[in-house]
PDB file of C-alpha atoms and ligand atoms in Angstrom:
ATOM      1  CA  MET A  23     -22.518 -15.210   2.133  1.00 45.00           C
ATOM      2  CA  HIS A  24     -20.243 -15.351  -0.883  1.00 47.00           C
ATOM      3  CA  HIS A  25     -17.836 -12.602  -1.772  1.00 49.00           C
ATOM      4  CA  THR A  26     -15.954 -14.078  -4.656  1.00 47.00           C
ATOM      5  CA  THR A  27     -16.593 -11.640  -7.461  1.00 51.00           C
ATOM      6  CA  TRP A  28     -12.872 -11.947  -8.044  1.00 52.00           C
ATOM      7  CA  GLN A  29     -11.666 -15.240  -9.481  1.00 56.00           C
ATOM      8  CA  PRO A  30      -8.068 -16.302  -9.950  1.00 53.00           C
ATOM      9  CA  PHE A  31      -7.011 -15.697 -13.503  1.00 50.00           C
ATOM     10  CA  ALA A  32      -7.475 -18.859 -15.562  1.00 50.00           C
ATOM     11  CA  ALA A  33      -4.333 -19.394 -17.555  1.00 48.00           C
ATOM     12  CA  ALA A  34      -4.961 -19.804 -21.270  1.00 50.00           C
ATOM     13  CA  PRO A  35      -3.377 -22.816 -22.986  1.00 47.00           C
ATOM     14  CA  GLY A  36       0.257 -21.989 -23.612  1.00 48.00           C
ATOM     15  CA  ALA A  37       0.204 -19.120 -21.124  1.00 52.00           C
ATOM     16  CA  ARG A  38       3.253 -18.444 -19.002  1.00 50.00           C
ATOM     17  CA  ALA A  39       3.937 -20.706 -16.034  1.00 59.00           C
ATOM     18  CA  PRO A  40       2.736 -19.530 -12.580  1.00 84.00           C
ATOM     19  CA  GLY A  41       6.008 -17.652 -12.191  1.00 94.00           C
ATOM     20  CA  TRP A  42       6.698 -14.510 -10.193  1.00 97.00           C
ATOM     21  CA  VAL A  43       4.429 -11.913  -8.700  1.00 98.00           C
ATOM     22  CA  ASP A  44       4.859  -8.502  -7.049  1.00 98.00           C
ATOM     23  CA  LEU A  45       2.161  -7.787  -4.462  1.00 98.00           C
ATOM     24  CA  HIS A  46       2.984  -4.243  -3.342  1.00 98.00           C
ATOM     25  CA  MET A  47       3.248  -1.106  -5.513  1.00 98.00           C
ATOM     26  CA  HIS A  48       1.753   2.360  -5.907  1.00 98.00           C
ATOM     27  CA  SER A  49       0.285   4.126  -8.918  1.00 97.00           C
ATOM     28  CA  ASN A  50      -0.434   7.807  -9.438  1.00 95.00           C
ATOM     29  CA  LEU A  51      -3.880   7.179  -7.948  1.00 95.00           C
ATOM     30  CA  SER A  52      -2.016   7.616  -4.657  1.00 94.00           C
ATOM     31  CA  ASP A  53       1.614   8.695  -4.379  1.00 94.00           C
ATOM     32  CA  GLY A  54       3.265   6.662  -7.136  1.00 95.00           C
ATOM     33  CA  ALA A  55       4.687   8.158 -10.315  1.00 94.00           C
ATOM     34  CA  LEU A  56       3.312   5.700 -12.888  1.00 97.00           C
ATOM     35  CA  SER A  57      -0.222   5.402 -14.199  1.00 97.00           C
ATOM     36  CA  VAL A  58      -2.055   2.091 -13.900  1.00 98.00           C
ATOM     37  CA  GLN A  59      -1.469   1.537 -17.610  1.00 98.00           C
ATOM     38  CA  GLU A  60       2.273   2.184 -17.321  1.00 98.00           C
ATOM     39  CA  ILE A  61       2.470  -0.202 -14.367  1.00 98.00           C
ATOM     40  CA  ILE A  62       0.725  -2.963 -16.304  1.00 98.00           C
ATOM     41  CA  ASP A  63       2.973  -2.431 -19.344  1.00 98.00           C
ATOM     42  CA  THR A  64       6.058  -2.590 -17.129  1.00 98.00           C
ATOM     43  CA  ALA A  65       4.894  -5.713 -15.286  1.00 98.00           C
ATOM     44  CA  VAL A  66       4.178  -7.465 -18.598  1.00 97.00           C
ATOM     45  CA  ARG A  67       7.565  -6.456 -19.977  1.00 97.00           C
ATOM     46  CA  ARG A  68       9.242  -7.886 -16.859  1.00 97.00           C
ATOM     47  CA  ARG A  69       7.299 -11.124 -17.287  1.00 96.00           C
ATOM     48  CA  LEU A  70       5.553 -11.003 -13.953  1.00 97.00           C
ATOM     49  CA  THR A  71       2.486 -13.236 -13.986  1.00 96.00           C
ATOM     50  CA  ALA A  72       0.462 -11.357 -11.369  1.00 97.00           C
ATOM     51  CA  ILE A  73       0.571  -7.998  -9.622  1.00 98.00           C
ATOM     52  CA  ALA A  74      -1.464  -6.134  -7.043  1.00 98.00           C
ATOM     53  CA  ILE A  75      -1.491  -2.343  -7.215  1.00 98.00           C
ATOM     54  CA  THR A  76      -1.791  -1.381  -3.557  1.00 98.00           C
ATOM     55  CA  ASP A  77      -2.493   2.335  -3.505  1.00 97.00           C
ATOM     56  CA  HIS A  78      -2.847   4.138  -0.187  1.00 96.00           C
ATOM     57  CA  ASP A  79      -6.548   4.143   0.762  1.00 95.00           C
ATOM     58  CA  ASN A  80      -7.606   3.886  -2.880  1.00 96.00           C
ATOM     59  CA  ILE A  81      -8.929   0.902  -4.834  1.00 97.00           C
ATOM     60  CA  ASP A  82      -9.612   2.534  -8.215  1.00 96.00           C
ATOM     61  CA  SER A  83      -6.657   0.834  -9.932  1.00 97.00           C
ATOM     62  CA  TYR A  84      -8.517  -2.448 -10.358  1.00 98.00           C
ATOM     63  CA  ALA A  85     -11.444  -1.062 -12.357  1.00 97.00           C
ATOM     64  CA  LEU A  86      -9.022   1.008 -14.442  1.00 97.00           C
ATOM     65  CA  GLY A  87      -6.621  -1.825 -15.170  1.00 98.00           C
ATOM     66  CA  LYS A  88      -8.488  -5.106 -15.272  1.00 97.00           C
ATOM     67  CA  ASP A  89      -9.300  -5.192 -18.999  1.00 97.00           C
ATOM     68  CA  LEU A  90      -5.831  -4.107 -20.063  1.00 97.00           C
ATOM     69  CA  ALA A  91      -4.218  -6.640 -17.724  1.00 98.00           C
ATOM     70  CA  GLN A  92      -6.413  -9.440 -18.989  1.00 97.00           C
ATOM     71  CA  LYS A  93      -5.659  -8.563 -22.611  1.00 97.00           C
ATOM     72  CA  ASN A  94      -1.968  -8.912 -21.790  1.00 97.00           C
ATOM     73  CA  GLY A  95      -2.291 -12.185 -19.859  1.00 96.00           C
ATOM     74  CA  LEU A  96      -1.382 -10.502 -16.583  1.00 97.00           C
ATOM     75  CA  GLU A  97      -3.362 -11.392 -13.467  1.00 97.00           C
ATOM     76  CA  LEU A  98      -4.386  -8.148 -11.757  1.00 98.00           C
ATOM     77  CA  ILE A  99      -5.349  -8.740  -8.139  1.00 98.00           C
ATOM     78  CA  PRO A 100      -7.522  -6.121  -6.420  1.00 98.00           C
ATOM     79  CA  GLY A 101      -5.198  -4.430  -3.927  1.00 98.00           C
ATOM     80  CA  VAL A 102      -5.033  -1.637  -1.378  1.00 98.00           C
ATOM     81  CA  GLU A 103      -2.761  -0.376   1.411  1.00 98.00           C
ATOM     82  CA  ILE A 104      -4.922   0.977   4.216  1.00 97.00           C
ATOM     83  CA  SER A 105      -3.348   3.461   6.631  1.00 95.00           C
ATOM     84  CA  SER A 106      -4.164   2.731  10.233  1.00 95.00           C
ATOM     85  CA  SER A 107      -2.651   3.781  13.512  1.00 93.00           C
ATOM     86  CA  TRP A 108      -2.238   2.449  16.990  1.00 94.00           C
ATOM     87  CA  ASP A 109      -0.849   4.459  19.914  1.00 89.00           C
ATOM     88  CA  GLY A 110       1.211   6.736  17.711  1.00 86.00           C
ATOM     89  CA  SER A 111       2.476   4.174  15.198  1.00 91.00           C
ATOM     90  CA  ASP A 112       1.416   4.058  11.555  1.00 91.00           C
ATOM     91  CA  ILE A 113       0.387   0.513  10.680  1.00 96.00           C
ATOM     92  CA  HIS A 114      -0.091  -0.222   6.982  1.00 97.00           C
ATOM     93  CA  ILE A 115      -2.511  -3.027   6.205  1.00 98.00           C
ATOM     94  CA  LEU A 116      -2.474  -4.469   2.696  1.00 98.00           C
ATOM     95  CA  GLY A 117      -5.668  -5.965   1.327  1.00 98.00           C
ATOM     96  CA  TYR A 118      -6.098  -8.389  -1.572  1.00 98.00           C
ATOM     97  CA  PHE A 119      -8.940 -10.162  -3.433  1.00 98.00           C
ATOM     98  CA  PHE A 120     -11.676  -8.005  -1.884  1.00 98.00           C
ATOM     99  CA  ASP A 121     -14.831  -7.149  -3.781  1.00 98.00           C
ATOM    100  CA  PRO A 122     -14.025  -3.668  -5.153  1.00 97.00           C
ATOM    101  CA  THR A 123     -17.721  -2.734  -5.082  1.00 97.00           C
ATOM    102  CA  ASN A 124     -18.111  -3.489  -1.364  1.00 98.00           C
ATOM    103  CA  LEU A 125     -20.036  -0.564   0.116  1.00 98.00           C
ATOM    104  CA  GLN A 126     -18.510  -0.566   3.589  1.00 98.00           C
ATOM    105  CA  LEU A 127     -14.968  -0.629   2.210  1.00 98.00           C
ATOM    106  CA  ASN A 128     -15.704   2.142  -0.301  1.00 97.00           C
ATOM    107  CA  THR A 129     -17.365   4.299   2.348  1.00 97.00           C
ATOM    108  CA  ALA A 130     -14.438   3.936   4.733  1.00 97.00           C
ATOM    109  CA  LEU A 131     -11.927   4.739   1.988  1.00 96.00           C
ATOM    110  CA  GLU A 132     -13.878   7.831   0.917  1.00 95.00           C
ATOM    111  CA  ARG A 133     -13.740   9.016   4.514  1.00 95.00           C
ATOM    112  CA  SER A 134      -9.961   8.392   4.638  1.00 93.00           C
ATOM    113  CA  LYS A 135      -9.466  10.357   1.422  1.00 92.00           C
ATOM    114  CA  ARG A 136     -11.352  13.327   2.869  1.00 93.00           C
ATOM    115  CA  ARG A 137      -9.313  13.138   6.065  1.00 93.00           C
ATOM    116  CA  ARG A 138      -6.095  13.033   4.026  1.00 93.00           C
ATOM    117  CA  LEU A 139      -7.129  16.163   2.166  1.00 94.00           C
ATOM    118  CA  LEU A 140      -7.784  18.038   5.423  1.00 95.00           C
ATOM    119  CA  ARG A 141      -4.510  16.793   6.870  1.00 95.00           C
ATOM    120  CA  ALA A 142      -2.498  17.903   3.832  1.00 96.00           C
ATOM    121  CA  LYS A 143      -4.154  21.304   4.081  1.00 97.00           C
ATOM    122  CA  ALA A 144      -3.222  21.488   7.778  1.00 97.00           C
ATOM    123  CA  MET A 145       0.394  20.589   6.989  1.00 98.00           C
ATOM    124  CA  VAL A 146       0.609  23.289   4.320  1.00 98.00           C
ATOM    125  CA  ARG A 147      -0.795  25.770   6.858  1.00 98.00           C
ATOM    126  CA  LYS A 148       1.808  24.669   9.419  1.00 97.00           C
ATOM    127  CA  LEU A 149       4.569  25.093   6.841  1.00 98.00           C
ATOM    128  CA  ASP A 150       3.259  28.559   6.068  1.00 97.00           C
ATOM    129  CA  ARG A 151       3.523  29.549   9.735  1.00 97.00           C
ATOM    130  CA  LEU A 152       7.098  28.221   9.687  1.00 96.00           C
ATOM    131  CA  GLY A 153       7.893  30.543   6.795  1.00 96.00           C
ATOM    132  CA  VAL A 154       7.723  27.870   4.126  1.00 97.00           C
ATOM    133  CA  ARG A 155       5.270  29.141   1.563  1.00 96.00           C
ATOM    134  CA  ILE A 156       3.874  26.581  -0.832  1.00 97.00           C
ATOM    135  CA  ARG A 157       0.420  26.856  -2.293  1.00 96.00           C
ATOM    136  CA  PHE A 158      -2.041  24.066  -1.576  1.00 97.00           C
ATOM    137  CA  GLU A 159      -3.001  24.118  -5.276  1.00 96.00           C
ATOM    138  CA  LYS A 160       0.616  23.279  -6.078  1.00 96.00           C
ATOM    139  CA  VAL A 161       0.371  20.171  -3.865  1.00 96.00           C
ATOM    140  CA  LEU A 162      -2.915  19.198  -5.464  1.00 95.00           C
ATOM    141  CA  SER A 163      -1.453  19.545  -8.938  1.00 94.00           C
ATOM    142  CA  TYR A 164       0.489  16.311  -8.307  1.00 92.00           C
ATOM    143  CA  VAL A 165      -2.584  14.378  -7.229  1.00 92.00           C
ATOM    144  CA  HIS A 166      -4.329  12.255  -9.838  1.00 87.00           C
ATOM    145  CA  GLY A 167      -6.601  10.003  -7.923  1.00 79.00           C
ATOM    146  CA  GLY A 168      -7.860  11.604  -4.755  1.00 73.00           C
ATOM    147  CA  THR A 169      -5.418  10.166  -2.236  1.00 90.00           C
ATOM    148  CA  VAL A 170      -3.133  13.012  -1.255  1.00 94.00           C
ATOM    149  CA  GLY A 171      -0.119  12.245   0.928  1.00 93.00           C
ATOM    150  CA  ARG A 172       3.095  13.655   2.283  1.00 96.00           C
ATOM    151  CA  PRO A 173       5.010  12.739  -0.910  1.00 95.00           C
ATOM    152  CA  HIS A 174       2.877  15.266  -2.810  1.00 96.00           C
ATOM    153  CA  ILE A 175       3.862  17.960  -0.301  1.00 97.00           C
ATOM    154  CA  ALA A 176       7.490  16.844  -0.599  1.00 97.00           C
ATOM    155  CA  ARG A 177       7.318  17.358  -4.360  1.00 95.00           C
ATOM    156  CA  ALA A 178       5.992  20.879  -3.896  1.00 97.00           C
ATOM    157  CA  LEU A 179       8.810  21.641  -1.415  1.00 97.00           C
ATOM    158  CA  LEU A 180      11.323  20.331  -3.925  1.00 96.00           C
ATOM    159  CA  GLU A 181       9.788  22.274  -6.794  1.00 95.00           C
ATOM    160  CA  GLU A 182       9.776  25.504  -4.774  1.00 95.00           C
ATOM    161  CA  GLU A 183      13.412  24.811  -3.801  1.00 96.00           C
ATOM    162  CA  TYR A 184      12.817  24.734  -0.065  1.00 97.00           C
ATOM    163  CA  VAL A 185      14.703  21.421  -0.071  1.00 97.00           C
ATOM    164  CA  LYS A 186      17.354  19.907  -2.318  1.00 97.00           C
ATOM    165  CA  THR A 187      16.070  16.331  -2.250  1.00 95.00           C
ATOM    166  CA  PHE A 188      12.811  14.512  -1.730  1.00 93.00           C
ATOM    167  CA  GLN A 189      14.379  12.798   1.285  1.00 94.00           C
ATOM    168  CA  GLU A 190      15.324  16.155   2.827  1.00 97.00           C
ATOM    169  CA  ALA A 191      11.661  17.201   2.751  1.00 97.00           C
ATOM    170  CA  PHE A 192      10.888  14.327   5.097  1.00 97.00           C
ATOM    171  CA  GLU A 193      13.957  14.852   7.275  1.00 97.00           C
ATOM    172  CA  LYS A 194      13.352  18.561   7.743  1.00 97.00           C
ATOM    173  CA  TRP A 195       9.608  19.093   7.574  1.00 97.00           C
ATOM    174  CA  LEU A 196       7.352  16.125   6.967  1.00 97.00           C
ATOM    175  CA  GLY A 197       8.688  13.256   9.079  1.00 95.00           C
ATOM    176  CA  SER A 198       6.632  12.222  12.101  1.00 89.00           C
ATOM    177  CA  ASP A 199       8.995  14.066  14.467  1.00 91.00           C
ATOM    178  CA  CYS A 200       9.262  17.186  12.289  1.00 96.00           C
ATOM    179  CA  PRO A 201       7.666  20.615  12.799  1.00 96.00           C
ATOM    180  CA  ALA A 202       5.174  20.484   9.920  1.00 97.00           C
ATOM    181  CA  TYR A 203       3.894  17.000  10.699  1.00 96.00           C
ATOM    182  CA  VAL A 204       0.229  16.464  11.390  1.00 94.00           C
ATOM    183  CA  ASP A 205      -1.018  13.160  12.716  1.00 88.00           C
ATOM    184  CA  SER A 206      -3.533  11.392  10.533  1.00 83.00           C
ATOM    185  CA  GLU A 207      -6.597  10.425  12.412  1.00 78.00           C
ATOM    186  CA  SER A 208      -7.196   7.021  11.015  1.00 85.00           C
ATOM    187  CA  LEU A 209      -8.640   3.577  11.481  1.00 95.00           C
ATOM    188  CA  THR A 210      -7.202   1.102  13.937  1.00 97.00           C
ATOM    189  CA  PRO A 211      -5.399  -1.881  12.390  1.00 98.00           C
ATOM    190  CA  MET A 212      -8.215  -4.103  13.636  1.00 98.00           C
ATOM    191  CA  GLU A 213     -10.778  -1.963  11.820  1.00 98.00           C
ATOM    192  CA  ALA A 214      -8.696  -2.069   8.632  1.00 98.00           C
ATOM    193  CA  ILE A 215      -8.445  -5.872   8.830  1.00 98.00           C
ATOM    194  CA  ALA A 216     -12.190  -6.168   9.434  1.00 98.00           C
ATOM    195  CA  LEU A 217     -12.963  -3.946   6.429  1.00 98.00           C
ATOM    196  CA  ILE A 218     -10.892  -6.183   4.167  1.00 98.00           C
ATOM    197  CA  ASN A 219     -12.285  -9.387   5.599  1.00 98.00           C
ATOM    198  CA  ASN A 220     -15.864  -8.133   5.331  1.00 97.00           C
ATOM    199  CA  ALA A 221     -15.253  -7.337   1.674  1.00 98.00           C
ATOM    200  CA  GLY A 222     -14.131 -10.932   1.051  1.00 97.00           C
ATOM    201  CA  GLY A 223     -10.425 -10.161   1.017  1.00 98.00           C
ATOM    202  CA  ALA A 224      -7.199 -11.193   2.731  1.00 98.00           C
ATOM    203  CA  ALA A 225      -5.344  -8.713   4.966  1.00 98.00           C
ATOM    204  CA  VAL A 226      -1.540  -8.595   5.206  1.00 98.00           C
ATOM    205  CA  MET A 227       0.750  -6.527   7.424  1.00 98.00           C
ATOM    206  CA  ALA A 228       3.041  -4.361   5.272  1.00 98.00           C
ATOM    207  CA  HIS A 229       6.807  -3.927   5.864  1.00 97.00           C
ATOM    208  CA  PRO A 230       6.890  -5.125   9.519  1.00 97.00           C
ATOM    209  CA  ALA A 231      10.566  -4.249  10.001  1.00 96.00           C
ATOM    210  CA  HIS A 232       9.908  -0.670   8.980  1.00 94.00           C
ATOM    211  CA  THR A 233       6.751  -0.470  11.115  1.00 95.00           C
ATOM    212  CA  ASN A 234       8.590  -1.919  14.108  1.00 95.00           C
ATOM    213  CA  ARG A 235       5.517  -2.914  16.140  1.00 97.00           C
ATOM    214  CA  ASP A 236       5.981  -6.657  16.533  1.00 97.00           C
ATOM    215  CA  ASP A 237       3.988  -6.441  19.757  1.00 97.00           C
ATOM    216  CA  LEU A 238       0.811  -5.887  17.712  1.00 98.00           C
ATOM    217  CA  ILE A 239       1.190  -8.987  15.536  1.00 98.00           C
ATOM    218  CA  PRO A 240      -0.590 -11.426  17.904  1.00 98.00           C
ATOM    219  CA  MET A 241      -3.535  -9.037  18.263  1.00 97.00           C
ATOM    220  CA  MET A 242      -3.773  -8.532  14.507  1.00 98.00           C
ATOM    221  CA  ALA A 243      -3.537 -12.269  13.841  1.00 98.00           C
ATOM    222  CA  GLN A 244      -6.392 -12.708  16.313  1.00 97.00           C
ATOM    223  CA  ALA A 245      -8.358 -10.056  14.411  1.00 97.00           C
ATOM    224  CA  GLY A 246      -8.114 -12.027  11.170  1.00 97.00           C
ATOM    225  CA  LEU A 247      -4.811 -10.964   9.603  1.00 98.00           C
ATOM    226  CA  LYS A 248      -3.795 -13.561   6.988  1.00 98.00           C
ATOM    227  CA  GLY A 249      -0.226 -12.699   6.079  1.00 98.00           C
ATOM    228  CA  ILE A 250       2.850 -10.625   6.714  1.00 98.00           C
ATOM    229  CA  GLU A 251       5.412  -9.193   4.305  1.00 98.00           C
ATOM    230  CA  ILE A 252       8.667 -11.111   4.598  1.00 97.00           C
ATOM    231  CA  TYR A 253      10.231 -10.075   1.296  1.00 97.00           C
ATOM    232  CA  CYS A 254      10.598  -6.293   1.287  1.00 95.00           C
ATOM    233  CA  HIS A 255      12.909  -3.732  -0.240  1.00 94.00           C
ATOM    234  CA  ARG A 256      16.219  -3.817   1.671  1.00 88.00           C
ATOM    235  CA  ILE A 257      15.014  -5.919   4.615  1.00 90.00           C
ATOM    236  CA  PRO A 258      18.046  -7.272   6.528  1.00 91.00           C
ATOM    237  CA  SER A 259      18.162 -11.068   6.352  1.00 92.00           C
ATOM    238  CA  ALA A 260      18.245 -11.431  10.159  1.00 93.00           C
ATOM    239  CA  SER A 261      15.082  -9.392  10.323  1.00 94.00           C
ATOM    240  CA  ARG A 262      13.507 -11.521   7.592  1.00 95.00           C
ATOM    241  CA  ARG A 263      14.213 -14.663   9.592  1.00 96.00           C
ATOM    242  CA  LYS A 264      12.643 -13.116  12.674  1.00 97.00           C
ATOM    243  CA  TYR A 265       9.424 -12.380  10.778  1.00 97.00           C
ATOM    244  CA  GLN A 266       9.415 -15.830   9.236  1.00 97.00           C
ATOM    245  CA  ASP A 267       9.410 -17.233  12.777  1.00 97.00           C
ATOM    246  CA  LEU A 268       6.670 -14.865  13.893  1.00 97.00           C
ATOM    247  CA  ALA A 269       4.593 -15.750  10.834  1.00 98.00           C
ATOM    248  CA  ARG A 270       4.996 -19.445  11.538  1.00 98.00           C
ATOM    249  CA  ARG A 271       3.953 -18.956  15.147  1.00 97.00           C
ATOM    250  CA  HIS A 272       0.778 -17.102  14.201  1.00 97.00           C
ATOM    251  CA  GLY A 273      -0.152 -19.071  11.087  1.00 97.00           C
ATOM    252  CA  LEU A 274       0.471 -16.158   8.705  1.00 98.00           C
ATOM    253  CA  VAL A 275       1.325 -16.494   5.018  1.00 98.00           C
ATOM    254  CA  TRP A 276       4.737 -15.105   3.963  1.00 98.00           C
ATOM    255  CA  THR A 277       4.230 -12.492   1.286  1.00 98.00           C
ATOM    256  CA  GLY A 278       6.242  -9.720  -0.309  1.00 98.00           C
ATOM    257  CA  GLY A 279       6.576  -7.015  -2.872  1.00 98.00           C
ATOM    258  CA  SER A 280       8.646  -4.090  -4.061  1.00 98.00           C
ATOM    259  CA  ASP A 281       6.553  -1.213  -2.612  1.00 98.00           C
ATOM    260  CA  SER A 282       7.570   0.515  -5.846  1.00 98.00           C
ATOM    261  CA  HIS A 283       6.592   4.189  -6.130  1.00 96.00           C
ATOM    262  CA  SER A 284       8.491   4.945  -9.349  1.00 96.00           C
ATOM    263  CA  GLU A 285      11.064   3.661 -11.817  1.00 97.00           C
ATOM    264  CA  ARG A 286      13.579   6.350 -10.883  1.00 94.00           C
ATOM    265  CA  PRO A 287      17.188   5.113 -10.702  1.00 95.00           C
ATOM    266  CA  GLY A 288      17.985   3.902  -7.208  1.00 92.00           C
ATOM    267  CA  ALA A 289      14.338   3.429  -6.250  1.00 95.00           C
ATOM    268  CA  PRO A 290      12.816  -0.064  -6.075  1.00 97.00           C
ATOM    269  CA  GLY A 291      11.181  -0.717  -9.423  1.00 98.00           C
ATOM    270  CA  ILE A 292       8.227  -2.959 -10.213  1.00 98.00           C
ATOM    271  CA  GLY A 293       9.250  -6.587  -9.714  1.00 98.00           C
ATOM    272  CA  SER A 294      12.493  -5.663  -7.919  1.00 97.00           C
ATOM    273  CA  VAL A 295      11.090  -7.709  -5.030  1.00 97.00           C
ATOM    274  CA  LYS A 296       8.999 -10.646  -6.127  1.00 96.00           C
ATOM    275  CA  VAL A 297       7.547 -13.830  -4.695  1.00 97.00           C
ATOM    276  CA  ALA A 298       6.411 -17.110  -6.213  1.00 97.00           C
ATOM    277  CA  HIS A 299       2.849 -17.324  -7.479  1.00 97.00           C
ATOM    278  CA  THR A 300       2.146 -19.961  -4.810  1.00 96.00           C
ATOM    279  CA  VAL A 301       1.939 -17.063  -2.332  1.00 97.00           C
ATOM    280  CA  VAL A 302      -1.203 -15.902  -4.136  1.00 97.00           C
ATOM    281  CA  GLU A 303      -2.705 -19.359  -3.807  1.00 96.00           C
ATOM    282  CA  LYS A 304      -1.795 -19.550  -0.114  1.00 97.00           C
ATOM    283  CA  LEU A 305      -3.434 -16.202   0.568  1.00 97.00           C
ATOM    284  CA  LEU A 306      -6.557 -17.319  -1.274  1.00 97.00           C
ATOM    285  CA  GLU A 307      -6.641 -20.531   0.737  1.00 97.00           C
ATOM    286  CA  ALA A 308      -6.322 -18.544   3.978  1.00 97.00           C
ATOM    287  CA  ARG A 309      -9.137 -16.288   2.822  1.00 97.00           C
ATOM    288  CA  ASP A 310     -11.344 -19.258   1.950  1.00 95.00           C
ATOM    289  CA  ARG A 311     -10.632 -20.958   5.285  1.00 93.00           C
ATOM    290  CA  HIS A 312     -11.702 -17.757   7.024  1.00 91.00           C
ATOM    291  CA  PHE A 313     -15.058 -17.797   5.268  1.00 86.00           C
ATOM    292  CA  ALA A 314     -15.519 -21.517   5.836  1.00 87.00           C
ATOM    293  CA  GLU A 315     -15.103 -20.919   9.568  1.00 82.00           C
ATOM    294  CA  ILE A 316     -17.644 -18.145  10.027  1.00 71.00           C
TER     295      ILE A 316
HETATM  296  P1  AMP B 503       1.313   9.628   4.252  1.00 73.14           P
HETATM  297  O1  AMP B 503       0.499   8.434   3.876  1.00 73.14           O
HETATM  298  O2  AMP B 503       0.770  10.910   3.714  1.00 73.14           O
HETATM  299  O3  AMP B 503       1.607   9.703   5.737  1.00 73.14           O
HETATM  300  O4  AMP B 503       2.730   9.456   3.528  1.00 73.14           O
HETATM  301  C1  AMP B 503       3.419   8.248   3.697  1.00 73.14           C
HETATM  302  C2  AMP B 503       4.268   7.983   2.478  1.00 73.14           C
HETATM  303  O5  AMP B 503       5.325   8.923   2.440  1.00 73.14           O
HETATM  304  C3  AMP B 503       4.943   6.630   2.515  1.00 73.14           C
HETATM  305  O6  AMP B 503       4.149   5.636   1.923  1.00 73.14           O
HETATM  306  C4  AMP B 503       6.187   6.863   1.694  1.00 73.14           C
HETATM  307  O7  AMP B 503       5.875   6.762   0.318  1.00 73.14           O
HETATM  308  C5  AMP B 503       6.506   8.308   1.979  1.00 73.14           C
HETATM  309  N1  AMP B 503       7.517   8.482   3.049  1.00 73.14           N
HETATM  310  C6  AMP B 503       7.325   8.421   4.382  1.00 73.14           C
HETATM  311  N2  AMP B 503       8.456   8.664   5.059  1.00 73.14           N
HETATM  312  C7  AMP B 503       9.404   8.907   4.117  1.00 73.14           C
HETATM  313  C8  AMP B 503      10.796   9.235   4.170  1.00 73.14           C
HETATM  314  N3  AMP B 503      11.455   9.367   5.318  1.00 73.14           N
HETATM  315  N4  AMP B 503      11.443   9.398   2.998  1.00 73.14           N
HETATM  316  C9  AMP B 503      10.792   9.289   1.823  1.00 73.14           C
HETATM  317  N5  AMP B 503       9.484   8.978   1.706  1.00 73.14           N
HETATM  318  C10 AMP B 503       8.798   8.784   2.833  1.00 73.14           C
HETATM  319 ZN1   ZN B 504       3.480   5.663  -0.558  1.00 73.14          ZN
HETATM  320 FE1   FE B 505       3.433   1.387   3.517  1.00 73.14          FE
HETATM  321 FE1   FE B 506       3.358   0.950   0.152  1.00 73.14          FE
END
C-alpha cells in the first residue's frame, strides 16, 4: 500500500537553501486569526522554506493553500492538530504528510467538527444559565471553517463585555475547571495516531510541557507516534532538556513550531519558533520506516 500523494517540494535551481521551517500554526479555518493566504504571505516574507498549517481537527488548509505556496516557492506540508483525550487530559496530536483525501481521516474529522459544534452550543447554554447571555450566532460569526472552539466563545464574551481580556474569558468561564466548561468527547490519543498513520502521515505529540502527561509518552510511542515537540513557545530550557531525553529514549524525532494563532503584539507570530528543515526529512524518514515495517 502506498500513501505518498504528498511529495517533498523539489527545490528549483537557485531556490533558497533548506533553511527554517515552522510546523505548528492555526488559520481561521479553526481558531486562528489569519487566512491561509495571509499565513502563506507572512511565511514567505519571513523567508521560511516550509510550513505546516495545523488547524484543530481540520485539514482544509492544504487544498486551499497548495497552489499559492508552490507559486511562492514555499513548501506547504499537509498538517492537522487532532484533539484527543485520555482520563481527563486533553492530548493534542499533530499530523503531517498524510493524504488529505484519506476517507477514514476525513470521516473522523467531520465527526469531531460536529461534536465541537454541539459542545460549543452546550457551553453557550451553560453560560446562559450562569447569567452570561451571548448568542450562539455571535459565536458562529467568528467561525470560518467549521471547527468551532473555546476561543470563538471567548471572543463573543469579550465583544459583549462580559470580560476585559481574552485570557479572562478562560480564567473565569471557559477553562477546564471553570463553570461553563464542557468536556469534549473525543478520540483517544492512540486513535488519533492510528488515523494519521493510516492516512500515510507522521504523528507528533504537541506541546508536551503544557500537556503535562509524560506518563502517556511510552504508550503513544508504542502506538506509532513519530515525534514530539521540543521547541515550543516559552518552553523552559530545563523542560526542553527533559523532553529531549524522553524523545531519545523512545526514538522520537525532535520537532517544533510557534503554535501561532495571530500576529497580535505579544502573541507568538509565524516563525517565532522555528526548526531546521532537516526535521522535516527526519519525520519523513520515520514515516517511511513505519511503512517499510508493516
Ligand atoms: P478547544 O479546542 O475548543 O478546547 O479550545 C482550545 C484552544 O483554546 C487552545 O488551542 C488555545 O488556542 C485556546 N486556549 C485554551 N486555554 C487557553 C487559555 N487559558 N488562555 C488562552 N487561550 C486558551
Ligand atoms: Zn487553538
Ligand atoms: Fe494544542
Ligand atoms: Fe496548536
